[in-house]
Amino acid sequence: MAKNNELPENVHILHEEPASRPPPLLEVGVLAWIRKNLFGSALDVLLTVSGFFLIMTILISFVSWTIGDGNWNVITVNFRQFMLGTFEREYEWRTTLFAIYIAITIGVSIAAWVRRISRVTMIGLIIVFAPIFVLPTVIKSTIPLPSTYMAAGTIPIVSGTESNLPQNQVAFLGKENEQVAFRFAPIAANDEDLANLSGFADVASNTLRNSALNRLNDITNAQEILTAIEQDATLIDAGDSLGTLTQGQRERFATDLVDLKVTPTEEQETRILEIIDQLSANAEVATNSGSEAILSAEEIEALEAELLTLEYGQPSHTFFNLNQEAVSFTILDGETLEPIGESQVLHPENDDAVQFTLPKTGWYVLQKTLVDEEAASVALIEVDNVSPIFQGGLVFRRTMDGFEVPRELEVPRIDGSPVDFLVIIQNQYRGERTVSAYLRVYVVPFLETIDSGVFMMLTAAFLAFIVARYLSKTILVGGTIGRFALVDIAGFMIIAAPILLYVFVNGIGDKLFGLIDISFLGLGFSDPLRWGGLLLAGMVTTYGIIVAFPLGILLALGRRSTLPAVKYISTLYIELIRGTPFIVVLFTMQVLIPFVHPSLANIPNAWRAIIATIFFSAAYLAENVRGGLQSLPPGQEEAGKAVGLSGWQITIFITMPQALRAVIPALVGQFIGLFKDTSLLAIVGLIDMLRTVYVVDAQTEFKGTRFESLVFISIIYFVLSYVMSTISRRIEETGSGAARRV
Amino acid sequence: MVQYPKTKKDKGRPRSFFDYLSDGRVLQALAQIVFIILVVVALSLVWSSILNSLTEKNLLPTFGFLSTRSGIPITETPDWYSTDSSYGQAFLVGVINTLRAVTVGLVGTTIIGVLFGILLLSGNWLVRTIARAYVEILRNTPLLVQLVFWYALLLSLPASFINFPAEGIANIPYRIPIYLILFAIIWLISRSQALPRMPVAAMVSIIGMEIVFAILGFDVASSTLALVVGLIVVVIAVFLPTRTRNILQSAAIIPITQFVAHAGLYILFEMDLISDPLAHRSEVFPAIIFNNRGLVFPELLGTPRFDSWSAFLAVGFALAIIIWMYSGHVTETTGKPIRRGLYSILSIVGFGLIGLMIVSAELPPTTIPQSVDGQIQYVEVEKLREERALTIGEEREVSTAPFIVALPNKPRFRYETGIIVSPEYLALLLGLIVYTSATIAEVVRAGIQAVSYGQVEAARALGLSGNQTMSLIILPQALRVIIPPLTNQYLNLAKNSSLATIVAFGDTYAVGVTMMNQSGQSITGFAMLLLVYLSLSLIISLIMNIINSRFNLVTR
């Protein structure tokens, strides 16, 4: 034995294990995942690369539009209209109260149905909601307000057919202790700088900017046309019979060039002739003596560029001297028209800004004049803390931070007529917008508009959650009802929500049953014509589903009935409605209801839409319920019969409750579908969110902001539908166990 | 309990009225009669009061108004419609427009929906995520909002957005030699390395690059973009298995080489050795124009020779169908595989070519009549062609081909040739197709996932290829699950086409509502609307039911 175990001489056993080497880099970890999931095969690589480029293109263009172009003030200013329509302001507290009630219900429901909230969810929630409260403060303390540009001067600024004289007096809104500062705009007086000016610009300074832009465009156009003509001429000279242009194009280009040319001043004329002489002399020498040219290639290029600049388009700064004269500033109090402090003068020689500190909140009048009133000069001034103003009804607020003055303060009047202020219609942001300007001017006002509401709802939900959890752990645990009490409370709150919605939104009038005076509650009827936005969508969806529910159940039972008459009439109704577009049903009800009885003609549009929705969704609900009834095993019904229950008893106590539990996900799906379908109200003339898009697009301040509003309402629709469908999917996944507790 | 006469003694006694009443069947019948009476009474009350109100307003429902002048302006109409046409004709135009939207929409949404359904199951994480985002975003926003968005987007396009090919056709010949040489080299390498996919990858790369160039225009920027993409792919390929790497590199070499070659050409041009390779003629009309006024396609215009050519084509088609059916029969009975698709296409193409040769053998007229200074003269075609004075009608007369491809041109403001798709129709189609495709994608995904994985394994064990597994094993079984919910989505699309009114497209609903508003004939209008939409739904579900039953039969 031992002998057999002995190894031959030439065999050597390594008793140490081989040193463990790390696995290949490409086979484990992130790289392996990327390799497997993104670059598995050649087709995968193609898909990944093209998908990446697609996503980047979409994202980059969307983000750059959002930051650079979108006028998001339209959302901030019209936020209330998007949410409530033109709901009465004196009843607005009722909608707020209802929103808080919904938040509380959500808090209690989470406490009742969600066993544990994972840390990831908490962090996610914080990431979503924290910026709403943190961002405004952070941005305000780090990013200064972008400047406004104003022109002061004595001569009108001309750009094309437009001619504007700088205003001497401008009214503005100021806050207590705010510092208003003036300095010359830091531009070298050339067109490139003027054209790149970015910020809010008053009418005159915008004309200044436009004239610079126009001239630069003219020069580029002329350059392009000259190149095209030259190319064409070269080809024709080379013997090509067609050239690159058609005859029509040649003629059009020639007239275009003449149009673009400007009449030069005498001084310029001499210079033009001089350059032409130089160039032609050079060309002559070049053709005669071959290589010996007088001018180098760079010199020729420079001369040609100068010629172009002189011939096409006039530099705007040559019309007048810009920022050469001293400017004097005076600020008057809006009410008393008394000057605040001394007038101050801004001198072109030193760069120090002129500053005023405002003593109180309210209207002010800024007077800016050239010290030398005879001088033909214009000054472009950069101003801090004087910004364009929105005027919505009686409310005036600043563009940049949404700051409002009390309503009773009126626009200052001098000699009886109100002083002009920078209206946002004419003083939109011009030029390239930076990220910081976007954050400061568009994001902060929006967040400040919504943050108090969001804060209230979050706090309410959180407190409700804590209280509900606490109750379930202390008082109710061990009791006879135990944990289920909380579930019952949550269920009760959900059921009560539609009733409260009616009470709060529609109101119950000042007299209960026509007898008891309850006007002190403030629950008077609101005007359904004023419902709009999300509120209208909520009303139509909620009542469209809830009132349709009994009807739907009856129709479902009817369709399963053994009585042919009932069965066929139910089927006919269901199929008729399901074969018709919702919009046709909506329109039919809008038109036909007044014809049914003269007294019905007084039903407002919103209620007609709700009635149509009820008729419409009942058919779909019936099909869902029927699906639930069919999914039940026949044993249930047989067991009911065996116990001796009658048909109605079986339906009410055995089949229907089970069927309804089984179709909860389908019902949520229908709720979502109906919520999305409320956008159809826009077609029949109700001011829902989609119609609001058109309404705000028609406001003079916000012409052409359809995309901004569309993005906003799409986000609202998306978030609400997505959250609801996620919840319904959770219910579906956890199966009947979760549903049974409802 | 119901007492039935059982004994002889009871037989003679007539059953009392109450005996009948306590019979369950009689009770049921009575209940039904009462129910019907209730429904009828309720409906007739509503109906009569509606009629009363309408009579008061002198608006009794008739069909007579259908033949009176409508004056409804509709955006897209057949040639025979004008504002002088009657209400009936206007409504017919609306129905035609609805059908146009629904039919094209159904085909489009099926293609895109199936594509995204497959992408949802892709092994590629990025593609899967993009498809998921596509589905979720589109499903959870209302169609109407999407329609408004598409319409606003189409109208906000620049007046010159996509001209395809952007450069005209003049430059493409410069690139063809480069591609041919490259392709030949790659083909040789693939032969030596036994990698048949390399030429395919190169082909895909060429086609993709040409599409990008056609859209962006061929210039330094797009050429550099192609170079950058090529370089990125090369870098990625380094980390991949050898097989994939070779295929990818053969695809990436194309954009890189085209950049190098064009840089070379450019240097030669700078040295004045060749003429400018990028110079192009502005008169070359693009084939496809897409801008804020819609989409314009080239139009196929038949010449007088088209009729005789189409006879040849018809023979080809008939032969193709015979081949298809016969070889299908042979395969089924003997199990012998026949490439019937290839032979069928060959038959059509072959007859088409033979027909083309025979038809164009006849010489075209060399002169055509032209009115010169008010007099008719015969002018030589060649001369006119040089002067570009041939009209499209004359071009048809003198062409030897059975049809000519008329590129869209815009002499004044309206396109004279070319198929024009208005932004309204385009927005409606886009909205319907994209919105419905999101749901269809989910349906298709669920259907494919419903096929158990054992089926796939079994197919592999039998040695079927990936394509065969998909087309013979998975799809037939998945389709059984897919078709019923798909039918629902088709019905939704048909009904949703009524939202066309928001994009100012004159469909049935839009025309119908205008008609009701103008004539006051609301009852008749509603009846007609109902009729159109119900029959549309009915036809779609009928067709889908036939397809469904066929499928169930085959896979029995």
PDB file of C-alpha atoms in Angstrom, chain A residues 4 69 119 157 166 200 208 246 279 301 306 315 317 324 376 447 492 511 617 677 695 709 740:
ATOM      1  CA  ASN A   4       1.904   2.247  -4.215  1.00  0.00           C
ATOM      2  CA  ASP A  69     -35.859  79.868 -25.726  1.00  0.00           C
ATOM      3  CA  ARG A 119     -35.203  53.987   2.255  1.00  0.00           C
ATOM      4  CA  ILE A 157     -32.865 105.248 -32.923  1.00  0.00           C
ATOM      5  CA  PRO A 166     -35.471 106.803 -25.776  1.00  0.00           C
ATOM      6  CA  PHE A 200     -34.240  92.414 -20.909  1.00  0.00           C
ATOM      7  CA  LEU A 208     -30.413  99.617 -31.210  1.00  0.00           C
ATOM      8  CA  THR A 246     -30.846  79.782 -63.398  1.00  0.00           C
ATOM      9  CA  LEU A 279      -7.562  96.516 -55.592  1.00  0.00           C
ATOM     10  CA  GLU A 301      -8.934  89.972 -47.947  1.00  0.00           C
ATOM     11  CA  GLU A 306     -13.929  96.514 -45.471  1.00  0.00           C
ATOM     12  CA  PRO A 315     -22.780 100.576 -38.797  1.00  0.00           C
ATOM     13  CA  HIS A 317     -22.830 103.482 -34.072  1.00  0.00           C
ATOM     14  CA  GLN A 324     -20.071 109.413 -24.902  1.00  0.00           C
ATOM     15  CA  ALA A 376     -27.041 114.318 -30.311  1.00  0.00           C
ATOM     16  CA  LEU A 447     -41.169  77.359  -7.731  1.00  0.00           C
ATOM     17  CA  PHE A 492     -63.978  55.674   4.216  1.00  0.00           C
ATOM     18  CA  LYS A 511     -79.685  77.198   2.817  1.00  0.00           C
ATOM     19  CA  SER A 617     -68.407  55.387 -19.324  1.00  0.00           C
ATOM     20  CA  ASP A 677     -60.170  61.833 -22.435  1.00  0.00           C
ATOM     21  CA  VAL A 695     -56.406  80.795 -24.152  1.00  0.00           C
ATOM     22  CA  SER A 709     -48.013  75.216 -22.152  1.00  0.00           C
ATOM     23  CA  ARG A 740     -59.688  42.180  -0.699  1.00  0.00           C
TER      24      ARG A 740
END
